[in-house]
PDB file of C-alpha atoms in Angstrom:
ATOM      1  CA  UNK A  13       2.425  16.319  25.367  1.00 58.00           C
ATOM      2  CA  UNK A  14       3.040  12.697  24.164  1.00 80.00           C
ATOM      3  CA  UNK A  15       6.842  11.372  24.860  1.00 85.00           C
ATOM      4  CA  UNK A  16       7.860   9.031  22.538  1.00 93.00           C
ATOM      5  CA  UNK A  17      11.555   9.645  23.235  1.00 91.00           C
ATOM      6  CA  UNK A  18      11.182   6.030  24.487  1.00 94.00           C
ATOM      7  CA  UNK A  19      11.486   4.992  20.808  1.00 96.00           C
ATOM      8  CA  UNK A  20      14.490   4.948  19.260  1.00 96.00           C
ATOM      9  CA  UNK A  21      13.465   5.930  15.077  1.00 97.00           C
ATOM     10  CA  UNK A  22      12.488   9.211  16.810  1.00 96.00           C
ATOM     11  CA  UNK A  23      15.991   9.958  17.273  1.00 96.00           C
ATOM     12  CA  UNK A  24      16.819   9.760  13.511  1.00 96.00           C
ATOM     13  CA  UNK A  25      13.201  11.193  12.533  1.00 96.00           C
ATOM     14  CA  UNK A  26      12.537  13.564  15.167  1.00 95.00           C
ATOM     15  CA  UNK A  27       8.575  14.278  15.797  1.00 95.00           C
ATOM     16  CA  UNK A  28       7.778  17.294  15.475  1.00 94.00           C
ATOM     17  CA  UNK A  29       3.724  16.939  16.419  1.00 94.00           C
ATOM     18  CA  UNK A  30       4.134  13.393  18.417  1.00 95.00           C
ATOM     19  CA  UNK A  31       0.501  13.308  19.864  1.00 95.00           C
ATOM     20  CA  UNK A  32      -0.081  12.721  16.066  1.00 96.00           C
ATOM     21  CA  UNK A  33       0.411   9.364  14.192  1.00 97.00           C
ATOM     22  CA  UNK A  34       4.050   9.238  13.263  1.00 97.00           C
ATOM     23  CA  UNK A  35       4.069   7.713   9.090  1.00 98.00           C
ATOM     24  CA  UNK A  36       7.269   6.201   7.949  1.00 97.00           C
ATOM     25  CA  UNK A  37       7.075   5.572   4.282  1.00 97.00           C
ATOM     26  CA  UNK A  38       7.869   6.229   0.448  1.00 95.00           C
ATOM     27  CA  UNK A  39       5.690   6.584  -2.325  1.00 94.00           C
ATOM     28  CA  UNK A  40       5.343   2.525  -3.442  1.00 96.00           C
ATOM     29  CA  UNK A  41       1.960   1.089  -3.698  1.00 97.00           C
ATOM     30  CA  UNK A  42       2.748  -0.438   0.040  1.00 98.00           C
ATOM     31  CA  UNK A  43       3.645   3.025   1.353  1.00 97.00           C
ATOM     32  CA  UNK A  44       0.683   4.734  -0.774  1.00 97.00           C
ATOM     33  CA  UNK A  45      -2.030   2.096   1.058  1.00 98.00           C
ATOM     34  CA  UNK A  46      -1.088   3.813   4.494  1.00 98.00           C
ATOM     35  CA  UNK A  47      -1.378   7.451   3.528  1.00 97.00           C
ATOM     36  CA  UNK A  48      -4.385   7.216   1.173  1.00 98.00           C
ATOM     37  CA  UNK A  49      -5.858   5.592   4.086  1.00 98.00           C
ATOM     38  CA  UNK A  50      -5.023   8.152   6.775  1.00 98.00           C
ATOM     39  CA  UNK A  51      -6.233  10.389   4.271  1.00 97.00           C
ATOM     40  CA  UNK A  52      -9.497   8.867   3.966  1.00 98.00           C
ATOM     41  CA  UNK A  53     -10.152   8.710   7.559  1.00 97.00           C
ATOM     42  CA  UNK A  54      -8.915  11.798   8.226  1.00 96.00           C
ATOM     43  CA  UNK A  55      -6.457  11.692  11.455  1.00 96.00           C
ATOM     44  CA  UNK A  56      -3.799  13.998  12.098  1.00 96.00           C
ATOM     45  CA  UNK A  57      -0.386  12.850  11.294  1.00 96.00           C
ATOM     46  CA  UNK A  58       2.895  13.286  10.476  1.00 96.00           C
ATOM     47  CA  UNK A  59       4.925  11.577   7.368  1.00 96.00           C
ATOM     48  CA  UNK A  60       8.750  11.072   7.121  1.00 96.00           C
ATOM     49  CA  UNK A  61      10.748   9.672   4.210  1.00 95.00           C
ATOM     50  CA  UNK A  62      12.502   6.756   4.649  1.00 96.00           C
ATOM     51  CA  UNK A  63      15.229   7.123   2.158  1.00 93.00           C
ATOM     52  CA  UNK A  64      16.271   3.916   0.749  1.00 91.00           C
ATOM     53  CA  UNK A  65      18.887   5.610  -1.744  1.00 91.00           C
ATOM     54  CA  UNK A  66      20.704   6.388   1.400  1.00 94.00           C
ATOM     55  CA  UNK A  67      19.969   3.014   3.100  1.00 93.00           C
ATOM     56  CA  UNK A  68      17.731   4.577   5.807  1.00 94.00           C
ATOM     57  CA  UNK A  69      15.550   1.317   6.054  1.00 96.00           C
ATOM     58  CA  UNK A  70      18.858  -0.766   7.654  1.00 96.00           C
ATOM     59  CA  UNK A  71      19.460   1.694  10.008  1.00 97.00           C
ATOM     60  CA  UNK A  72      19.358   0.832  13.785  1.00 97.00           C
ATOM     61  CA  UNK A  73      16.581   3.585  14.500  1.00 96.00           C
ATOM     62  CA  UNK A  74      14.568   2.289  11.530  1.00 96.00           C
ATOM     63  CA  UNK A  75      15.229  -1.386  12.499  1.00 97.00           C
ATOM     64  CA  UNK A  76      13.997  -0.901  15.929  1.00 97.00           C
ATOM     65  CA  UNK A  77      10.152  -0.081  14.919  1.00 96.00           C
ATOM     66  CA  UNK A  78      10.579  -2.968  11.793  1.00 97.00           C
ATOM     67  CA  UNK A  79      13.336  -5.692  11.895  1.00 97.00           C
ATOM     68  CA  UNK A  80      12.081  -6.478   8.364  1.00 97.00           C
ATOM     69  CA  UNK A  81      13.501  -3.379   7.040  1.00 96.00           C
ATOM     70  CA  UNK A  82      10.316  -2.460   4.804  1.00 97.00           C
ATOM     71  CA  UNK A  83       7.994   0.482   4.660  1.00 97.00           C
ATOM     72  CA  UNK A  84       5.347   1.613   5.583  1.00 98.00           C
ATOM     73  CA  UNK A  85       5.649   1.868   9.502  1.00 98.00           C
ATOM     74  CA  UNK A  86       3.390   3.455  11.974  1.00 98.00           C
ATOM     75  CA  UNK A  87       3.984   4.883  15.489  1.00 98.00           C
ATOM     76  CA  UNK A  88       0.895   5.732  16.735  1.00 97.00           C
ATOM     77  CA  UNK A  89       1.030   8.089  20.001  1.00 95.00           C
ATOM     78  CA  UNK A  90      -2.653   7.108  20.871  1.00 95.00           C
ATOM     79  CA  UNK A  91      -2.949   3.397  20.595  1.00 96.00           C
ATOM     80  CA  UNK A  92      -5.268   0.838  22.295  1.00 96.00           C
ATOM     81  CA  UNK A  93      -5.259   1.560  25.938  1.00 94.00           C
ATOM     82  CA  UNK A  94      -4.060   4.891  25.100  1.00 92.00           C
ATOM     83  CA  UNK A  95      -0.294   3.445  24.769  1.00 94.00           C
ATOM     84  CA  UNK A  96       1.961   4.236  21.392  1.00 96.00           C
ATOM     85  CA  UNK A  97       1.795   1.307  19.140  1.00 97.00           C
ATOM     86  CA  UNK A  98       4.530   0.593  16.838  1.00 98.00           C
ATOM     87  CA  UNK A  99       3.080  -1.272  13.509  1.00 98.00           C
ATOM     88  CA  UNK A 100       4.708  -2.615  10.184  1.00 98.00           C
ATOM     89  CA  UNK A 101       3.136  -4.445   7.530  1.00 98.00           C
ATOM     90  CA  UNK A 102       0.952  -2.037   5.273  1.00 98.00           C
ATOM     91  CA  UNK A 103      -2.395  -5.267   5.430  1.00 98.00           C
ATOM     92  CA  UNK A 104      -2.051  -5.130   9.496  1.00 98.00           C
ATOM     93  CA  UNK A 105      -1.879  -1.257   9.850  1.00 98.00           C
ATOM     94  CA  UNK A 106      -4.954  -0.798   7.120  1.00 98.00           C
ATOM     95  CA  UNK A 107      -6.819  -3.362   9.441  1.00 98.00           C
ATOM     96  CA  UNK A 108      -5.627  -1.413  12.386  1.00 98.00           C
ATOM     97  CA  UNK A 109      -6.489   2.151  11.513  1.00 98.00           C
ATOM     98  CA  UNK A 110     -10.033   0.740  10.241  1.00 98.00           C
ATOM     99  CA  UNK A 111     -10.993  -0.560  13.374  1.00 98.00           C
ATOM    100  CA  UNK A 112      -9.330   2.717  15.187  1.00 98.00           C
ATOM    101  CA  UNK A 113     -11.574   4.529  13.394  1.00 98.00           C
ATOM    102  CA  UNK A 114     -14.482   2.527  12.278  1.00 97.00           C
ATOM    103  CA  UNK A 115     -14.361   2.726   8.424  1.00 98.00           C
ATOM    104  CA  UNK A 116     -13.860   0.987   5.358  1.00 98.00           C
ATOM    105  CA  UNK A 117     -14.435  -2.136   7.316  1.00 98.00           C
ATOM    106  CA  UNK A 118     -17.764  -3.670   7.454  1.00 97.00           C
ATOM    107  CA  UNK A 119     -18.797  -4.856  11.351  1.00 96.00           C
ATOM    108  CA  UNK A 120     -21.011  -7.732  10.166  1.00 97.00           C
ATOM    109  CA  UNK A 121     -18.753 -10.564  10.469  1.00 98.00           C
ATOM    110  CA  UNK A 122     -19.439 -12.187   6.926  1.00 98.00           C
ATOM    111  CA  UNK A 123     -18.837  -8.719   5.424  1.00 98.00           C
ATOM    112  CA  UNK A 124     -15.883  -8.063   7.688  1.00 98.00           C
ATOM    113  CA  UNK A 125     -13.941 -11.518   6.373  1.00 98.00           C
ATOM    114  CA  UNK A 126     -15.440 -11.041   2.843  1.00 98.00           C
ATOM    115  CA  UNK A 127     -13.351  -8.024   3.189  1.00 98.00           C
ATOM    116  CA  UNK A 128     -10.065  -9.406   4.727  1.00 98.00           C
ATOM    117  CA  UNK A 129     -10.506 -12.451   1.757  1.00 98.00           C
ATOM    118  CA  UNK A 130      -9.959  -9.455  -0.354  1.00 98.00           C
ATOM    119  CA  UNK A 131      -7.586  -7.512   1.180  1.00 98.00           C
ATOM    120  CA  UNK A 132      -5.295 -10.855   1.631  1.00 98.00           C
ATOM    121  CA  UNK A 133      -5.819 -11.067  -2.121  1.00 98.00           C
ATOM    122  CA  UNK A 134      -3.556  -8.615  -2.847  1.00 98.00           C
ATOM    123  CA  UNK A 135      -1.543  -8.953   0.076  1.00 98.00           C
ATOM    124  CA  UNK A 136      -0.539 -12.617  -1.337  1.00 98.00           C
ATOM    125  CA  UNK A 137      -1.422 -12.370  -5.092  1.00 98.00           C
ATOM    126  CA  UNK A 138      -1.501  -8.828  -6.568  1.00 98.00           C
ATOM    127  CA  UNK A 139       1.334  -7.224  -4.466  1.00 98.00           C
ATOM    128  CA  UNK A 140       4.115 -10.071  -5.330  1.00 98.00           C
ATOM    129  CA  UNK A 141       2.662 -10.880  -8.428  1.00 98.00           C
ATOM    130  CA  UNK A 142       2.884  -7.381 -10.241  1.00 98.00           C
ATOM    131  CA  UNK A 143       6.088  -6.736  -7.898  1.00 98.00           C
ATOM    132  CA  UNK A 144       7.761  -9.590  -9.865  1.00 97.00           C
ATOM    133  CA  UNK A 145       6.526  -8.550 -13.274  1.00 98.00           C
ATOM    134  CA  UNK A 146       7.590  -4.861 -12.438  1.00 97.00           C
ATOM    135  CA  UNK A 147      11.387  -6.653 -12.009  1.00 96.00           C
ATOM    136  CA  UNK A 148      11.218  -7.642 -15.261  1.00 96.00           C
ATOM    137  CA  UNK A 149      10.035  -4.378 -16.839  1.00 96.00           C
ATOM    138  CA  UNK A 150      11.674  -1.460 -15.446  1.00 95.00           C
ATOM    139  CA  UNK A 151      14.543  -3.081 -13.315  1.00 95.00           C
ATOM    140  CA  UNK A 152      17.506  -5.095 -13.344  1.00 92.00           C
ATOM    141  CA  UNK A 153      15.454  -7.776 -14.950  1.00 94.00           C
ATOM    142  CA  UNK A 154      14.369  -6.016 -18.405  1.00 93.00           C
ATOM    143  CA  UNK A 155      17.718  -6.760 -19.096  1.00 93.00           C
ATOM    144  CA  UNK A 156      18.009 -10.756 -19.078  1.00 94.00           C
ATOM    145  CA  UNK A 157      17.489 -12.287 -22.348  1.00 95.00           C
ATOM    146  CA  UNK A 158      15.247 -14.788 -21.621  1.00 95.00           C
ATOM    147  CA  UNK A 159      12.078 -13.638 -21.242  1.00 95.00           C
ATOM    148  CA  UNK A 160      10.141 -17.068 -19.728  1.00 96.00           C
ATOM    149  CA  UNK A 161      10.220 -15.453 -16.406  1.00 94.00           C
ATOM    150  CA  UNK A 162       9.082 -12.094 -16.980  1.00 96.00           C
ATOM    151  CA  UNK A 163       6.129 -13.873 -19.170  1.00 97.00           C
ATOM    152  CA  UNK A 164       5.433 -16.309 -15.990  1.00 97.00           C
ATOM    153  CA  UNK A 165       4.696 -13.155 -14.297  1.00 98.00           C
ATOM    154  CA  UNK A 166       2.962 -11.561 -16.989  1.00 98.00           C
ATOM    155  CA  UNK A 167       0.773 -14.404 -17.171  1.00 98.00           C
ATOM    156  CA  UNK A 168      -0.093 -14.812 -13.561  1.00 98.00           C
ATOM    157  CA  UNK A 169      -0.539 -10.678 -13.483  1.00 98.00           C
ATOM    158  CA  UNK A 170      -3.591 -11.462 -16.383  1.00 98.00           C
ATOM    159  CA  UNK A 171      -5.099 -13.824 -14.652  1.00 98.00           C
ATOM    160  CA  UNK A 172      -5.575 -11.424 -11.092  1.00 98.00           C
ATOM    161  CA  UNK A 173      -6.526  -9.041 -12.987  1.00 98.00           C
ATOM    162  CA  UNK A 174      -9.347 -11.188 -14.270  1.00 98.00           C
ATOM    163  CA  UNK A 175     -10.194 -12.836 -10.861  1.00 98.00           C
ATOM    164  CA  UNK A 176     -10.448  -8.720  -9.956  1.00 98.00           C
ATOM    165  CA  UNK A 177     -12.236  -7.633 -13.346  1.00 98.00           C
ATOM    166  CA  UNK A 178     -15.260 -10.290 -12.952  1.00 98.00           C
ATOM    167  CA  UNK A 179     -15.730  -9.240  -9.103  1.00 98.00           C
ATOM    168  CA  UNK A 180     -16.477  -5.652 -10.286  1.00 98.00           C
ATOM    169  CA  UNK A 181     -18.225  -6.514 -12.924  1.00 98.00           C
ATOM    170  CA  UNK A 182     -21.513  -4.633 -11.665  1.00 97.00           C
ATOM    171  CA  UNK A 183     -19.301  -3.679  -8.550  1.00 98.00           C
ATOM    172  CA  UNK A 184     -19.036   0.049  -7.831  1.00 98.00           C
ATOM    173  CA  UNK A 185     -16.027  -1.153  -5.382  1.00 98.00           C
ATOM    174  CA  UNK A 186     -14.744  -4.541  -3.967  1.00 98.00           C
ATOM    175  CA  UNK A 187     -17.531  -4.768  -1.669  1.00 98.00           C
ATOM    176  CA  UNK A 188     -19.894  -3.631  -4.017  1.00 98.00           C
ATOM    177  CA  UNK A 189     -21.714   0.118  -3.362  1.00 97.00           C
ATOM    178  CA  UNK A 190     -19.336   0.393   0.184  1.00 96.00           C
ATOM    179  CA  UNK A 191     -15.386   1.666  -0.475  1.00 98.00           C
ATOM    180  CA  UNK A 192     -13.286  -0.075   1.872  1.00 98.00           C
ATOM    181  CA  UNK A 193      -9.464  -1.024   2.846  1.00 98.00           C
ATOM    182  CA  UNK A 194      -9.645  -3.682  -0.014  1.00 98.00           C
ATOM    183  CA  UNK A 195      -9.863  -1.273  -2.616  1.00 98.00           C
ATOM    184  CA  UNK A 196      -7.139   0.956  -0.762  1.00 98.00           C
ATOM    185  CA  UNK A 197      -4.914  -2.027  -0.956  1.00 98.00           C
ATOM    186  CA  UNK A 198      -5.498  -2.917  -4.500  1.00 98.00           C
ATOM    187  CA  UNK A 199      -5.529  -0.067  -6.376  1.00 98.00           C
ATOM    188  CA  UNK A 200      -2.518   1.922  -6.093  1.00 98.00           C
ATOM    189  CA  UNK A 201      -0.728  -1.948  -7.432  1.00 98.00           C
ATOM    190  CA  UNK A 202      -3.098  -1.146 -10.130  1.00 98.00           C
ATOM    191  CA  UNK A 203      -2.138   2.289 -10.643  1.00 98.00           C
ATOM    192  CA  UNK A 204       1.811   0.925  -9.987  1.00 98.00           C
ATOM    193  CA  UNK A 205       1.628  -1.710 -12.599  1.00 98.00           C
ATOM    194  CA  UNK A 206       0.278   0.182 -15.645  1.00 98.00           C
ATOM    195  CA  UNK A 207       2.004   3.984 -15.120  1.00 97.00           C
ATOM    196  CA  UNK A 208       5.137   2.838 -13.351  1.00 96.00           C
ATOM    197  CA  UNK A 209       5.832  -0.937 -14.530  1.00 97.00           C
ATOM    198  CA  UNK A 210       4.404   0.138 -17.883  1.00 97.00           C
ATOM    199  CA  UNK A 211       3.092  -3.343 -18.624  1.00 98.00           C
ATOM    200  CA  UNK A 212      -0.168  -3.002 -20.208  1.00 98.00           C
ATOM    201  CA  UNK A 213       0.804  -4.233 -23.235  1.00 97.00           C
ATOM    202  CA  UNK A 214       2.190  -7.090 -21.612  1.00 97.00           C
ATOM    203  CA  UNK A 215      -0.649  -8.024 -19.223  1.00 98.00           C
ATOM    204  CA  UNK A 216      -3.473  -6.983 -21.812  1.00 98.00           C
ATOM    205  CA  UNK A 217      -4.904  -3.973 -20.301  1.00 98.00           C
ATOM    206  CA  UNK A 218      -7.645  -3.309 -22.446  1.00 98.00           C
ATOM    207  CA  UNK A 219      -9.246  -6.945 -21.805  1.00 98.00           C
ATOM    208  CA  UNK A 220     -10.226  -5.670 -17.717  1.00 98.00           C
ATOM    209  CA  UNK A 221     -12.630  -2.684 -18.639  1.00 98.00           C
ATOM    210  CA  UNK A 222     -14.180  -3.249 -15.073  1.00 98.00           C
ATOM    211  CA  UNK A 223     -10.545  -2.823 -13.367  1.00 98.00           C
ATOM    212  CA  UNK A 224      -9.755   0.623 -15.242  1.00 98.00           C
ATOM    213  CA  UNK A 225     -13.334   2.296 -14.256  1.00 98.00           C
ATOM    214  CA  UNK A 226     -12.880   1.295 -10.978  1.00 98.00           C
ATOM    215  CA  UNK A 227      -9.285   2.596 -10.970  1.00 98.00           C
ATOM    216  CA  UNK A 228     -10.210   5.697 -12.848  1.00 98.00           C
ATOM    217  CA  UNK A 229     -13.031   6.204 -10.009  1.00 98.00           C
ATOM    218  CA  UNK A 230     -10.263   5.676  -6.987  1.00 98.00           C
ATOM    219  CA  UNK A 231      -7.851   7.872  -8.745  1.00 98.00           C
ATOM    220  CA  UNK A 232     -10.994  10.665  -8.849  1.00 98.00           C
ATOM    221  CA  UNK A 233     -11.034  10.079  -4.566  1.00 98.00           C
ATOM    222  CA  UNK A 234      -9.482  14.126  -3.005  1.00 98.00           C
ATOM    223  CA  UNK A 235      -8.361  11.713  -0.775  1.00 98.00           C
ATOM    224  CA  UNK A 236      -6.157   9.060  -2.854  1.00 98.00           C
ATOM    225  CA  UNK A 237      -4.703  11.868  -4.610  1.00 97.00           C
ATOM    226  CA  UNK A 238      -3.976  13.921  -1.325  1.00 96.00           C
ATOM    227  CA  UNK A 239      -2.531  10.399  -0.065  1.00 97.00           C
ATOM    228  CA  UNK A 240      -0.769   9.927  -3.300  1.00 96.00           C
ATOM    229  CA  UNK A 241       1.752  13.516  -2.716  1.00 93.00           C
ATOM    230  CA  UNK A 242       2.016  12.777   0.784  1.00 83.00           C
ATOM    231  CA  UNK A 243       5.276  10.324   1.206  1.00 68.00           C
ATOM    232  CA  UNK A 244       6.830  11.819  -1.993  1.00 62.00           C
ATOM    233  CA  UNK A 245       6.991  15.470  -0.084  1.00 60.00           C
ATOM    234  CA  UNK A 246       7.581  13.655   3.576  1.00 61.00           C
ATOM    235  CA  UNK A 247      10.290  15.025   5.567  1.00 53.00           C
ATOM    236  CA  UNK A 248      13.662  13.437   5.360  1.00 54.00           C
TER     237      UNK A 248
END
């Protein structure tokens, strides 16, 4: 059996199948790329909920697998060279588990950085972008009076959404008929910003009829809604 007593967030989420990937998360659209994606590629793992009501991201145990005190994390019992890997940062572990297991990443090199472009697309644009706006809809920022920032971010929301709406446009996915980790990574910021931030009023939903069937058709995956439940019913 795999020891990975070696690592200290073990201690304060204790393993109980550790020759399978260890998930640290919650269900945010970061956390909800690295489940929907284990999902999809089906390998066995076990999820554990980092509480952030109770501050569990500063601890010591959680700081020692990611000193940048986010989610999702990944301890991965069978890593390269058969060594556990620790990984943070939702872009590097969907990279990562793609070429662990050979999917939803294209191995002809054009393909392969046409799909990175994309991915890094959210990573820098969609994820902060509708983060921001989300701020100033459902958080301490609803509340300011002036509404020039949360409109900044409204505006620069639309105009992704359009840069994303005209590359579907007779797209079945990202990368056209193949699904990949660009889609994983954009859509549940999708899903985020419309049910959760409730801004499609302000970033004029119905004008991207190319982003909601797409969306509708990742929301239909067994395996995006499987992923979807998972870090919501983790262990604590």
């Amino acid at each position: 059996m795999t020891d990975l007593s070696a690592f200290p967030i073990t201690r304060r989420w204790p393993a109980r199948h550790p020759d399978r990937l260890q998930l640290y998360s919650l269900p945010t659209p970061n956390g909800l790329k690295v489940s929907i994606m284990l999902e999809e590629c089906g390998l066995p793992y076990e999820a554990h909920r980092v509480n952030f009501e109770t501050n569990d991201q500063f601890t010591p145990e959680f700081l020692s697998l990611n000193p940048n005190n986010k989610i999702p994390a990944i301890l991965d019992a069978n890593g390269p060279g058969g060594e556990p890997l620790p990984l943070w940062e939702s872009g590097a572990i969907l990279i990562y588990l793609a070429e662990k297991t050979g999917r939803f990443l294209p191995t002809v090199p054009a393909r392969r950085y046409e799909t990175l472009q994309w991915l890094m697309f959210q990573m820098g644009g969609i994820g902060p972008m509708f983060g921001q706006l989300g701020f100033f809809t459902i958080f301490a920022g609803k509340d300011y009076e002036d509404k020039r920032p949360r409109d900044r971010y409204a505006a620069e929301s639309r105009r992704l959404l359009g840069v994303l709406n005209q590359r579907l446009s007779g797209r079945a996915w990202v990368m056209g008929e193949d699904y990949s980790i660009a889609d994983i990574a954009i859509f549940p910021w999708v899903r985020n910003l419309i049910e959760r931030y409730r801004a499609a009023d302000l970033v004029g939903w119905a004008d991207f009829p190319e982003v909601q069937r797409v969306l509708t058709a990742f929301m239909a995956r067994p395996a995006v809604q499987r992923g979807i439940a998972v870090p919501d019913s983790a262990l604590p």
